[in-house]
CSV table of C-alpha atoms in Angstrom, one decimal:
chain,number,residue,atom,x,y,z
A,198,UNK,CA,68.6,-14.2,40.7
A,199,UNK,CA,70.6,-15.0,37.6
A,200,UNK,CA,70.6,-18.4,36.1
A,201,UNK,CA,72.8,-17.4,33.2
A,202,UNK,CA,76.3,-18.9,33.5
A,203,UNK,CA,77.7,-15.6,32.3
A,204,UNK,CA,75.8,-13.5,34.8
A,205,UNK,CA,75.4,-14.8,38.3
A,206,UNK,CA,75.3,-13.2,41.7
A,207,UNK,CA,75.3,-15.6,44.7
A,208,UNK,CA,72.7,-13.9,46.9
A,209,UNK,CA,69.1,-14.3,48.1
A,210,UNK,CA,68.8,-10.5,48.5
A,211,UNK,CA,69.4,-9.5,44.9
A,212,UNK,CA,66.5,-8.7,42.6
A,213,UNK,CA,66.5,-7.8,38.9
A,214,UNK,CA,64.3,-8.0,35.9
A,215,UNK,CA,65.4,-11.0,33.7
A,216,UNK,CA,63.8,-9.5,30.6
A,217,UNK,CA,66.1,-6.5,30.8
A,218,UNK,CA,69.4,-8.2,31.2
A,219,UNK,CA,72.2,-7.2,28.8
A,220,UNK,CA,69.9,-4.7,27.1
A,221,UNK,CA,70.4,-1.0,26.4
A,222,UNK,CA,67.9,1.8,25.9
A,223,UNK,CA,65.5,0.2,28.3
A,224,UNK,CA,64.3,3.3,30.0
A,225,UNK,CA,62.8,6.4,28.4
A,226,UNK,CA,64.4,8.7,30.9
A,227,UNK,CA,65.2,8.8,34.7
A,228,UNK,CA,61.5,9.3,35.6
A,229,UNK,CA,60.6,6.1,33.8
A,230,UNK,CA,63.5,4.3,35.4
A,231,UNK,CA,62.2,5.4,38.8
A,232,UNK,CA,58.7,4.1,38.0
A,233,UNK,CA,60.2,0.7,37.0
A,234,UNK,CA,62.2,0.6,40.3
A,235,UNK,CA,59.1,1.6,42.3
A,236,UNK,CA,57.3,-1.5,40.9
A,237,UNK,CA,60.1,-3.7,42.1
A,238,UNK,CA,60.0,-2.1,45.5
A,239,UNK,CA,56.3,-2.4,46.2
A,240,UNK,CA,56.8,-4.4,49.4
A,241,UNK,CA,58.2,-1.3,51.0
A,242,UNK,CA,55.2,0.9,50.4
A,243,UNK,CA,54.2,2.9,53.5
A,244,UNK,CA,56.8,0.9,55.5
A,245,UNK,CA,59.1,2.4,58.2
A,246,UNK,CA,61.6,3.5,55.6
A,247,UNK,CA,63.1,6.5,53.9
A,248,UNK,CA,64.4,7.0,50.4
A,249,UNK,CA,67.8,8.7,50.0
A,250,UNK,CA,68.8,10.0,46.6
A,251,UNK,CA,72.4,10.3,45.4
A,252,UNK,CA,72.4,13.8,43.8
A,253,UNK,CA,72.2,15.0,41.2
A,254,UNK,CA,71.3,12.2,38.8
A,255,UNK,CA,69.7,10.0,41.4
A,256,UNK,CA,67.2,12.7,42.4
A,257,UNK,CA,64.6,12.3,39.6
A,258,UNK,CA,64.8,8.5,39.9
A,259,UNK,CA,64.3,8.7,43.7
A,260,UNK,CA,61.4,11.2,43.5
A,261,UNK,CA,59.4,8.6,41.5
A,262,UNK,CA,60.3,5.8,44.0
A,263,UNK,CA,59.4,7.9,47.0
A,264,UNK,CA,56.2,9.1,45.5
A,265,UNK,CA,55.0,5.6,44.5
A,266,UNK,CA,56.0,4.1,47.9
A,267,UNK,CA,54.6,7.1,49.8
A,268,UNK,CA,57.9,7.5,51.7
A,269,UNK,CA,59.9,10.5,52.8
A,270,UNK,CA,62.7,11.7,50.5
A,271,UNK,CA,66.1,13.0,51.4
A,272,UNK,CA,69.6,13.0,50.0
A,273,UNK,CA,72.9,11.2,50.6
A,274,UNK,CA,75.5,13.6,49.1
A,275,UNK,CA,78.8,12.0,48.0
A,276,UNK,CA,81.7,13.0,45.8
A,277,UNK,CA,84.6,11.4,44.0
A,278,UNK,CA,88.1,12.5,45.1
A,279,UNK,CA,89.3,13.4,41.7
A,280,UNK,CA,92.7,12.9,40.1
A,281,UNK,CA,94.4,16.3,39.7
A,282,UNK,CA,94.6,16.0,36.0
A,283,UNK,CA,91.1,14.6,35.4
A,284,UNK,CA,87.6,16.0,36.0
A,285,UNK,CA,85.9,12.6,35.8
A,286,UNK,CA,88.2,9.8,37.2
A,287,UNK,CA,88.8,9.5,41.0
A,288,UNK,CA,90.9,7.6,43.5
A,289,UNK,CA,88.4,7.7,46.3
A,290,UNK,CA,85.3,9.2,47.6
A,291,UNK,CA,83.9,11.4,50.4
A,292,UNK,CA,80.5,10.9,52.1
A,293,UNK,CA,78.0,13.4,53.5
A,294,UNK,CA,79.2,12.9,57.1
A,295,UNK,CA,82.9,13.5,56.1
A,296,UNK,CA,83.7,9.8,55.7
A,297,UNK,CA,86.7,9.4,53.4
A,298,UNK,CA,87.5,6.3,51.4
A,299,UNK,CA,90.6,5.9,49.3
A,300,UNK,CA,91.3,3.3,46.7
A,301,UNK,CA,94.8,2.3,47.7
A,302,UNK,CA,95.4,0.5,44.5
A,303,UNK,CA,94.8,3.6,42.5
A,304,UNK,CA,96.9,5.7,44.9
A,305,UNK,CA,99.8,3.4,44.4
A,306,UNK,CA,99.3,3.0,40.6
A,307,UNK,CA,99.3,6.8,40.0
A,308,UNK,CA,102.1,7.4,42.5
A,309,UNK,CA,100.1,10.0,44.4
A,310,UNK,CA,102.0,11.7,47.2
A,311,UNK,CA,100.4,12.7,50.6
A,312,UNK,CA,100.1,16.5,49.8
A,313,UNK,CA,98.2,15.7,46.6
A,314,UNK,CA,95.9,13.2,48.4
A,315,UNK,CA,95.2,15.8,51.1
A,316,UNK,CA,94.6,18.6,48.6
A,317,UNK,CA,92.2,16.6,46.4
A,318,UNK,CA,90.4,15.2,49.5
A,319,UNK,CA,89.9,18.7,50.9
A,320,UNK,CA,88.4,19.8,47.5
A,321,UNK,CA,86.0,16.9,47.6
A,322,UNK,CA,85.0,17.6,51.2
A,323,UNK,CA,84.3,21.2,50.3
A,324,UNK,CA,82.1,20.1,47.4
A,325,UNK,CA,80.2,17.8,49.6
A,326,UNK,CA,79.6,20.4,52.3
A,327,UNK,CA,78.5,22.9,49.7
A,328,UNK,CA,76.0,20.5,48.2
A,329,UNK,CA,74.7,19.3,51.5
A,330,UNK,CA,73.8,23.0,52.3
A,331,UNK,CA,72.3,23.4,48.8
A,332,UNK,CA,70.1,20.3,48.9
A,333,UNK,CA,69.3,20.1,52.7
A,334,UNK,CA,69.7,23.8,53.8
A,335,UNK,CA,69.5,23.8,57.6
A,336,UNK,CA,67.1,20.9,57.9
A,337,UNK,CA,68.0,18.4,60.7
A,338,UNK,CA,69.3,15.1,59.5
A,339,UNK,CA,66.6,12.3,59.9
A,340,UNK,CA,67.1,9.8,62.7
A,341,UNK,CA,67.9,6.6,60.8
A,342,UNK,CA,68.1,4.3,63.9
A,343,UNK,CA,65.7,1.4,63.4
A,344,UNK,CA,64.8,2.7,59.9
A,345,UNK,CA,65.3,1.1,56.5
A,346,UNK,CA,67.1,3.2,54.1
A,347,UNK,CA,66.5,2.8,50.3
A,348,UNK,CA,69.5,4.4,48.6
A,349,UNK,CA,68.7,5.4,45.0
A,350,UNK,CA,71.0,6.4,42.2
A,351,UNK,CA,70.6,6.5,38.4
A,352,UNK,CA,73.1,3.7,37.9
A,353,UNK,CA,76.3,2.1,39.1
A,354,UNK,CA,79.5,2.0,37.0
A,355,UNK,CA,82.4,1.5,39.4
A,356,UNK,CA,80.5,2.0,42.6
A,357,UNK,CA,83.1,3.9,44.6
A,358,UNK,CA,80.7,6.7,45.6
A,359,UNK,CA,78.0,4.3,46.7
A,360,UNK,CA,80.6,2.5,48.9
A,361,UNK,CA,81.3,5.6,50.8
A,362,UNK,CA,77.6,6.4,51.1
A,363,UNK,CA,77.1,3.0,52.6
A,364,UNK,CA,79.9,3.6,55.1
A,365,UNK,CA,78.3,6.9,56.1
A,366,UNK,CA,74.9,5.3,56.5
A,367,UNK,CA,76.4,2.6,58.7
A,368,UNK,CA,77.8,5.4,60.9
A,369,UNK,CA,74.2,6.7,61.2
A,370,UNK,CA,73.2,3.2,62.5
A,371,UNK,CA,70.5,2.6,59.8
A,372,UNK,CA,68.7,-0.7,60.6
A,373,UNK,CA,68.8,-1.9,57.0
A,374,UNK,CA,70.3,-0.5,53.8
A,375,UNK,CA,68.8,-1.3,50.4
A,376,UNK,CA,70.4,-0.1,47.2
A,377,UNK,CA,68.0,0.5,44.3
A,378,UNK,CA,69.3,1.4,40.9
A,379,UNK,CA,67.9,1.2,37.4
A,380,UNK,CA,71.1,-0.1,35.8
A,381,UNK,CA,74.6,-1.4,36.8
A,382,UNK,CA,77.6,-3.4,35.7
A,383,UNK,CA,77.6,-6.9,37.1
A,384,UNK,CA,81.1,-6.7,38.6
A,385,UNK,CA,80.2,-3.5,40.5
A,386,UNK,CA,77.2,-5.2,42.0
A,387,UNK,CA,79.3,-8.2,43.1
A,388,UNK,CA,81.7,-5.7,44.8
A,389,UNK,CA,79.0,-4.0,46.9
A,390,UNK,CA,76.7,-7.0,47.5
A,391,UNK,CA,78.2,-7.9,50.9
A,392,UNK,CA,77.8,-4.3,52.1
A,393,UNK,CA,74.0,-4.1,51.8
A,394,UNK,CA,71.0,-5.9,53.1
A,395,UNK,CA,69.3,-6.0,49.7
A,396,UNK,CA,70.0,-4.8,46.2
A,397,UNK,CA,67.4,-4.0,43.4
A,398,UNK,CA,68.7,-3.5,39.9
A,399,UNK,CA,66.3,-3.6,36.9
A,400,UNK,CA,68.9,-3.7,34.1
A,401,UNK,CA,72.2,-5.5,34.7
A,402,UNK,CA,74.9,-5.8,32.1
A,403,UNK,CA,78.4,-7.3,31.8
A,404,UNK,CA,81.2,-7.0,29.4
A,405,UNK,CA,84.3,-4.8,29.0
A,406,UNK,CA,82.4,-1.6,28.1
A,407,UNK,CA,79.7,-0.1,30.3
A,408,UNK,CA,78.0,3.3,30.5
A,409,UNK,CA,75.1,4.1,32.7
A,410,UNK,CA,73.8,6.4,30.0
A,411,UNK,CA,73.4,3.5,27.6
A,412,UNK,CA,70.4,2.2,29.6
A,413,UNK,CA,68.5,5.4,28.8
A,414,UNK,CA,66.9,6.6,25.6
A,415,UNK,CA,67.1,10.2,26.8
A,416,UNK,CA,70.1,11.1,28.9
A,417,UNK,CA,70.8,14.6,30.1
A,418,UNK,CA,72.9,15.8,33.0
A,419,UNK,CA,70.8,16.9,36.0
A,420,UNK,CA,72.2,20.1,37.2
A,421,UNK,CA,72.2,21.1,40.9
A,422,UNK,CA,69.4,23.7,40.4
A,423,UNK,CA,67.0,21.2,38.9
A,424,UNK,CA,67.8,18.6,41.5
A,425,UNK,CA,67.2,21.1,44.3
A,426,UNK,CA,63.9,22.2,42.8
A,427,UNK,CA,62.7,18.6,42.6
A,428,UNK,CA,63.6,18.0,46.2
A,429,UNK,CA,61.8,21.1,47.4
A,430,UNK,CA,58.8,20.3,45.3
A,431,UNK,CA,58.5,16.8,46.8
A,432,UNK,CA,59.0,18.1,50.4
A,433,UNK,CA,56.3,20.8,49.9
A,434,UNK,CA,53.9,18.2,48.5
A,435,UNK,CA,54.7,15.8,51.4
A,436,UNK,CA,54.2,18.6,53.9
A,437,UNK,CA,50.8,19.6,52.4
A,438,UNK,CA,49.7,16.0,52.5
A,439,UNK,CA,50.7,15.7,56.2
A,440,UNK,CA,48.8,18.9,57.0
A,441,UNK,CA,45.7,17.6,55.2
A,442,UNK,CA,45.9,14.4,57.2
A,443,UNK,CA,46.1,16.3,60.5
A,444,UNK,CA,43.1,18.5,59.5
A,445,UNK,CA,41.1,15.4,58.6
A,446,UNK,CA,41.9,13.8,62.0
A,447,UNK,CA,41.1,17.0,63.8
A,448,UNK,CA,37.7,17.3,62.1
A,449,UNK,CA,37.0,13.7,62.7
A,450,UNK,CA,37.6,14.1,66.4
A,451,UNK,CA,35.3,17.1,66.6
A,452,UNK,CA,32.5,15.2,64.8
A,453,UNK,CA,32.7,12.4,67.3
Protein backbone atom coordinates (compact mmCIF):
# COMPACT_ATOMS: atom_id res chain seq x y z
CA UNK A 1 0.00 0.00 0.00
CA UNK A 2 1.16 3.52 -0.69
CA UNK A 3 1.45 6.03 2.07
CA UNK A 4 2.76 8.80 -0.21
CA UNK A 5 0.15 11.49 -0.77
CA UNK A 6 1.20 11.63 -4.43
CA UNK A 7 0.80 7.90 -4.99
CA UNK A 8 -2.07 6.13 -3.29
CA UNK A 9 -4.27 3.21 -4.24
CA UNK A 10 -7.21 2.46 -1.97
CA UNK A 11 -7.10 -1.33 -1.88
CA UNK A 12 -6.08 -4.11 0.46
CA UNK A 13 -5.22 -6.30 -2.51
CA UNK A 14 -2.47 -4.18 -4.04
CA UNK A 15 1.15 -5.08 -3.43
CA UNK A 16 4.24 -3.16 -4.50
CA UNK A 17 7.86 -2.68 -3.48
CA UNK A 18 8.12 0.74 -1.78
CA UNK A 19 11.86 0.93 -2.43
CA UNK A 20 11.21 0.85 -6.19
CA UNK A 21 8.55 3.56 -6.41
CA UNK A 22 9.15 6.33 -8.95
CA UNK A 23 12.46 4.79 -10.03
CA UNK A 24 13.68 3.86 -13.50
CA UNK A 25 16.16 1.21 -14.68
CA UNK A 26 15.29 -1.03 -11.74
CA UNK A 27 15.38 -4.34 -13.65
CA UNK A 28 18.33 -5.69 -15.61
CA UNK A 29 15.99 -7.30 -18.14
CA UNK A 30 12.67 -9.16 -18.34
CA UNK A 31 14.16 -12.28 -16.77
CA UNK A 32 15.28 -10.31 -13.73
CA UNK A 33 11.88 -8.60 -13.55
CA UNK A 34 10.19 -12.01 -13.50
CA UNK A 35 12.42 -13.14 -10.66
CA UNK A 36 11.52 -10.05 -8.64
CA UNK A 37 7.81 -10.68 -9.25
CA UNK A 38 8.19 -14.33 -8.29
CA UNK A 39 9.55 -13.29 -4.89
CA UNK A 40 6.48 -11.12 -4.37
CA UNK A 41 4.19 -14.03 -5.32
CA UNK A 42 5.72 -16.73 -3.11
CA UNK A 43 2.42 -17.41 -1.32
CA UNK A 44 1.16 -18.92 -4.60
CA UNK A 45 3.92 -21.51 -4.88
CA UNK A 46 2.52 -24.95 -5.76
CA UNK A 47 -1.02 -23.67 -5.27
CA UNK A 48 -4.04 -24.43 -7.46
CA UNK A 49 -3.14 -21.73 -9.95
CA UNK A 50 -1.89 -21.20 -13.49
CA UNK A 51 0.35 -18.47 -14.90
CA UNK A 52 -0.84 -16.84 -18.14
CA UNK A 53 1.61 -14.72 -20.11
CA UNK A 54 0.55 -11.84 -22.34
CA UNK A 55 2.74 -12.37 -25.42
CA UNK A 56 5.14 -11.50 -26.62
CA UNK A 57 6.83 -9.27 -24.01
CA UNK A 58 5.15 -10.92 -21.05
CA UNK A 59 6.47 -14.39 -21.89
CA UNK A 60 10.05 -14.13 -20.52
CA UNK A 61 8.67 -12.50 -17.36
CA UNK A 62 6.02 -15.18 -16.92
CA UNK A 63 8.49 -18.03 -17.50
CA UNK A 64 10.47 -16.92 -14.45
CA UNK A 65 7.30 -16.54 -12.36
CA UNK A 66 5.95 -19.96 -13.34
CA UNK A 67 9.31 -21.66 -12.81
CA UNK A 68 9.81 -20.20 -9.34
CA UNK A 69 6.24 -20.93 -8.25
CA UNK A 70 6.26 -24.39 -9.88
CA UNK A 71 3.06 -23.67 -11.79
CA UNK A 72 1.82 -24.43 -15.29
CA UNK A 73 2.33 -21.76 -17.94
CA UNK A 74 0.04 -20.76 -20.79
CA UNK A 75 -0.76 -17.60 -22.75
CA UNK A 76 -3.56 -15.03 -22.92
CA UNK A 77 -3.28 -13.59 -26.42
CA UNK A 78 -4.65 -10.07 -26.87
CA UNK A 79 -4.24 -7.33 -29.46
CA UNK A 80 -4.95 -3.63 -29.78
CA UNK A 81 -7.48 -2.54 -32.38
CA UNK A 82 -5.21 -0.11 -34.18
CA UNK A 83 -6.06 3.24 -35.64
CA UNK A 84 -5.82 2.97 -39.47
CA UNK A 85 -3.04 5.54 -39.67
CA UNK A 86 -0.98 4.37 -36.67
CA UNK A 87 0.83 1.09 -35.95
CA UNK A 88 1.08 1.69 -32.19
CA UNK A 89 -2.03 3.51 -30.95
CA UNK A 90 -5.39 1.79 -30.68
CA UNK A 91 -9.03 2.51 -29.92
CA UNK A 92 -9.87 -0.84 -28.38
CA UNK A 93 -8.66 -4.40 -27.95
CA UNK A 94 -9.51 -8.00 -28.78
CA UNK A 95 -9.15 -11.00 -26.46
CA UNK A 96 -8.13 -14.60 -27.12
CA UNK A 97 -11.76 -15.76 -27.05
CA UNK A 98 -12.96 -13.11 -29.50
CA UNK A 99 -14.05 -10.63 -26.83
CA UNK A 100 -14.02 -7.09 -28.26
CA UNK A 101 -13.66 -3.93 -26.20
CA UNK A 102 -13.95 -0.47 -27.76
CA UNK A 103 -12.88 2.79 -26.19
CA UNK A 104 -15.98 4.85 -27.02
CA UNK A 105 -14.22 8.07 -26.09
CA UNK A 106 -11.49 7.43 -28.66
CA UNK A 107 -14.00 6.32 -31.30
CA UNK A 108 -15.86 9.61 -30.92
CA UNK A 109 -12.71 11.73 -30.66
CA UNK A 110 -11.26 10.36 -33.91
CA UNK A 111 -14.63 10.31 -35.66
CA UNK A 112 -14.31 6.66 -36.65
CA UNK A 113 -17.17 5.37 -38.78
CA UNK A 114 -18.63 1.87 -38.54
CA UNK A 115 -16.89 0.42 -41.63
CA UNK A 116 -13.52 1.57 -40.27
CA UNK A 117 -14.27 0.13 -36.84
CA UNK A 118 -15.28 -3.21 -38.34
CA UNK A 119 -12.27 -3.36 -40.66
CA UNK A 120 -9.77 -2.63 -37.90
CA UNK A 121 -11.52 -4.99 -35.48
CA UNK A 122 -11.41 -7.82 -38.01
CA UNK A 123 -7.69 -7.20 -38.54
CA UNK A 124 -7.11 -7.45 -34.78
CA UNK A 125 -9.21 -10.62 -34.55
CA UNK A 126 -7.19 -12.21 -37.36
CA UNK A 127 -3.95 -11.32 -35.58
CA UNK A 128 -5.19 -12.86 -32.33
CA UNK A 129 -6.30 -16.06 -34.05
CA UNK A 130 -2.95 -16.38 -35.80
CA UNK A 131 -1.02 -15.87 -32.58
CA UNK A 132 -3.21 -18.27 -30.61
CA UNK A 133 -2.37 -20.96 -33.17
CA UNK A 134 1.31 -20.04 -33.06
CA UNK A 135 1.64 -20.04 -29.27
CA UNK A 136 -0.84 -22.77 -28.37
CA UNK A 137 -1.02 -24.95 -31.53
CA UNK A 138 -3.90 -27.38 -31.05
CA UNK A 139 -3.55 -27.78 -27.30
CA UNK A 140 -6.91 -27.72 -25.47
CA UNK A 141 -7.55 -24.63 -23.41
CA UNK A 142 -7.04 -25.33 -19.67
CA UNK A 143 -10.17 -25.53 -17.53
CA UNK A 144 -10.00 -22.37 -15.41
CA UNK A 145 -13.06 -23.06 -13.26
CA UNK A 146 -12.08 -22.95 -9.58
CA UNK A 147 -8.54 -22.01 -10.61
CA UNK A 148 -6.57 -18.89 -9.71
CA UNK A 149 -5.12 -17.18 -12.78
CA UNK A 150 -1.94 -15.11 -12.46
CA UNK A 151 -1.87 -12.87 -15.53
CA UNK A 152 1.64 -11.62 -16.29
CA UNK A 153 2.87 -8.90 -18.66
CA UNK A 154 6.11 -6.92 -18.83
CA UNK A 155 4.35 -3.69 -17.80
CA UNK A 156 1.21 -1.59 -18.03
CA UNK A 157 1.06 1.75 -19.81
CA UNK A 158 -2.60 2.37 -20.69
CA UNK A 159 -3.95 -1.05 -19.73
CA UNK A 160 -6.50 -1.51 -22.53
CA UNK A 161 -5.19 -4.91 -23.63
CA UNK A 162 -5.18 -6.18 -20.07
CA UNK A 163 -8.77 -5.04 -19.64
CA UNK A 164 -9.92 -7.21 -22.54
CA UNK A 165 -7.82 -10.11 -21.23
CA UNK A 166 -9.65 -9.79 -17.91
CA UNK A 167 -13.01 -9.82 -19.70
CA UNK A 168 -12.04 -12.99 -21.56
CA UNK A 169 -10.86 -14.68 -18.37
CA UNK A 170 -14.12 -13.83 -16.63
CA UNK A 171 -15.88 -15.57 -19.51
CA UNK A 172 -13.78 -18.63 -18.68
CA UNK A 173 -15.14 -18.44 -15.11
CA UNK A 174 -11.74 -18.24 -13.45
CA UNK A 175 -12.15 -18.38 -9.68
CA UNK A 176 -9.70 -15.59 -9.00
CA UNK A 177 -7.67 -13.30 -11.26
CA UNK A 178 -4.39 -11.78 -10.17
CA UNK A 179 -2.39 -9.36 -12.29
CA UNK A 180 1.37 -9.39 -11.81
CA UNK A 181 3.55 -6.87 -13.66
CA UNK A 182 7.05 -5.52 -13.02
CA UNK A 183 6.11 -1.89 -13.73
CA UNK A 184 3.04 0.28 -14.35
CA UNK A 185 1.68 3.79 -14.35
CA UNK A 186 -0.32 4.62 -11.24
CA UNK A 187 -3.40 5.82 -13.13
CA UNK A 188 -3.58 2.61 -15.15
CA UNK A 189 -3.50 0.55 -11.97
CA UNK A 190 -6.34 2.60 -10.52
CA UNK A 191 -8.41 1.95 -13.67
CA UNK A 192 -8.08 -1.82 -13.50
CA UNK A 193 -7.96 -2.34 -9.73
CA UNK A 194 -11.68 -3.01 -9.40
CA UNK A 195 -11.53 -5.63 -12.15
CA UNK A 196 -9.09 -7.97 -10.39
CA UNK A 197 -8.88 -9.86 -7.13
CA UNK A 198 -5.29 -8.81 -6.46
CA UNK A 199 -2.58 -6.80 -8.18
CA UNK A 200 1.18 -7.11 -7.78
CA UNK A 201 3.41 -4.41 -9.25
CA UNK A 202 7.04 -4.10 -8.21
CA UNK A 203 7.74 -0.64 -9.67
CA UNK A 204 4.96 1.95 -9.81
CA UNK A 205 5.41 5.40 -11.28
CA UNK A 206 3.28 8.48 -11.81
CA UNK A 207 3.65 11.65 -13.83
CA UNK A 208 2.81 12.91 -17.32
CA UNK A 209 5.40 10.77 -19.10
CA UNK A 210 5.62 7.01 -18.78
CA UNK A 211 7.29 4.23 -20.74
CA UNK A 212 7.36 0.59 -19.72
CA UNK A 213 10.85 0.32 -21.20
CA UNK A 214 12.21 2.91 -18.76
CA UNK A 215 12.02 0.36 -15.94
CA UNK A 216 14.54 -1.87 -17.73
CA UNK A 217 18.28 -1.45 -18.19
CA UNK A 218 18.13 -3.76 -21.22
CA UNK A 219 15.01 -3.51 -23.37
CA UNK A 220 14.59 -5.42 -26.61
CA UNK A 221 11.45 -6.38 -28.47
CA UNK A 222 10.55 -10.03 -27.98
CA UNK A 223 9.63 -11.47 -31.35
CA UNK A 224 7.03 -14.19 -31.79
CA UNK A 225 9.59 -16.87 -32.62
CA UNK A 226 11.54 -16.29 -29.40
CA UNK A 227 8.36 -16.18 -27.32
CA UNK A 228 7.12 -19.43 -28.88
CA UNK A 229 10.47 -21.10 -28.24
CA UNK A 230 10.39 -20.09 -24.57
CA UNK A 231 6.88 -21.49 -24.15
CA UNK A 232 7.76 -24.80 -25.82
CA UNK A 233 10.91 -25.10 -23.71
CA UNK A 234 8.97 -24.54 -20.50
CA UNK A 235 6.25 -27.02 -21.47
CA UNK A 236 8.83 -29.66 -22.38
CA UNK A 237 10.56 -29.18 -19.05
CA UNK A 238 7.24 -29.36 -17.21
CA UNK A 239 6.28 -32.53 -19.09
CA UNK A 240 9.63 -34.18 -18.31
CA UNK A 241 9.26 -33.36 -14.62
CA UNK A 242 5.75 -34.82 -14.58
CA UNK A 243 6.98 -38.04 -16.21
CA UNK A 244 9.77 -38.22 -13.65
CA UNK A 245 7.28 -37.91 -10.81
CA UNK A 246 5.12 -40.66 -12.27
CA UNK A 247 8.13 -42.99 -12.61
CA UNK A 248 9.12 -42.27 -9.02
CA UNK A 249 5.60 -43.04 -7.79
CA UNK A 250 5.47 -46.23 -9.89
CA UNK A 251 8.83 -47.45 -8.62
CA UNK A 252 7.81 -46.64 -5.07
CA UNK A 253 4.63 -48.69 -5.44
CA UNK A 254 6.61 -51.67 -6.75
CA UNK A 255 9.05 -51.47 -3.86
CA UNK A 256 6.27 -51.54 -1.30
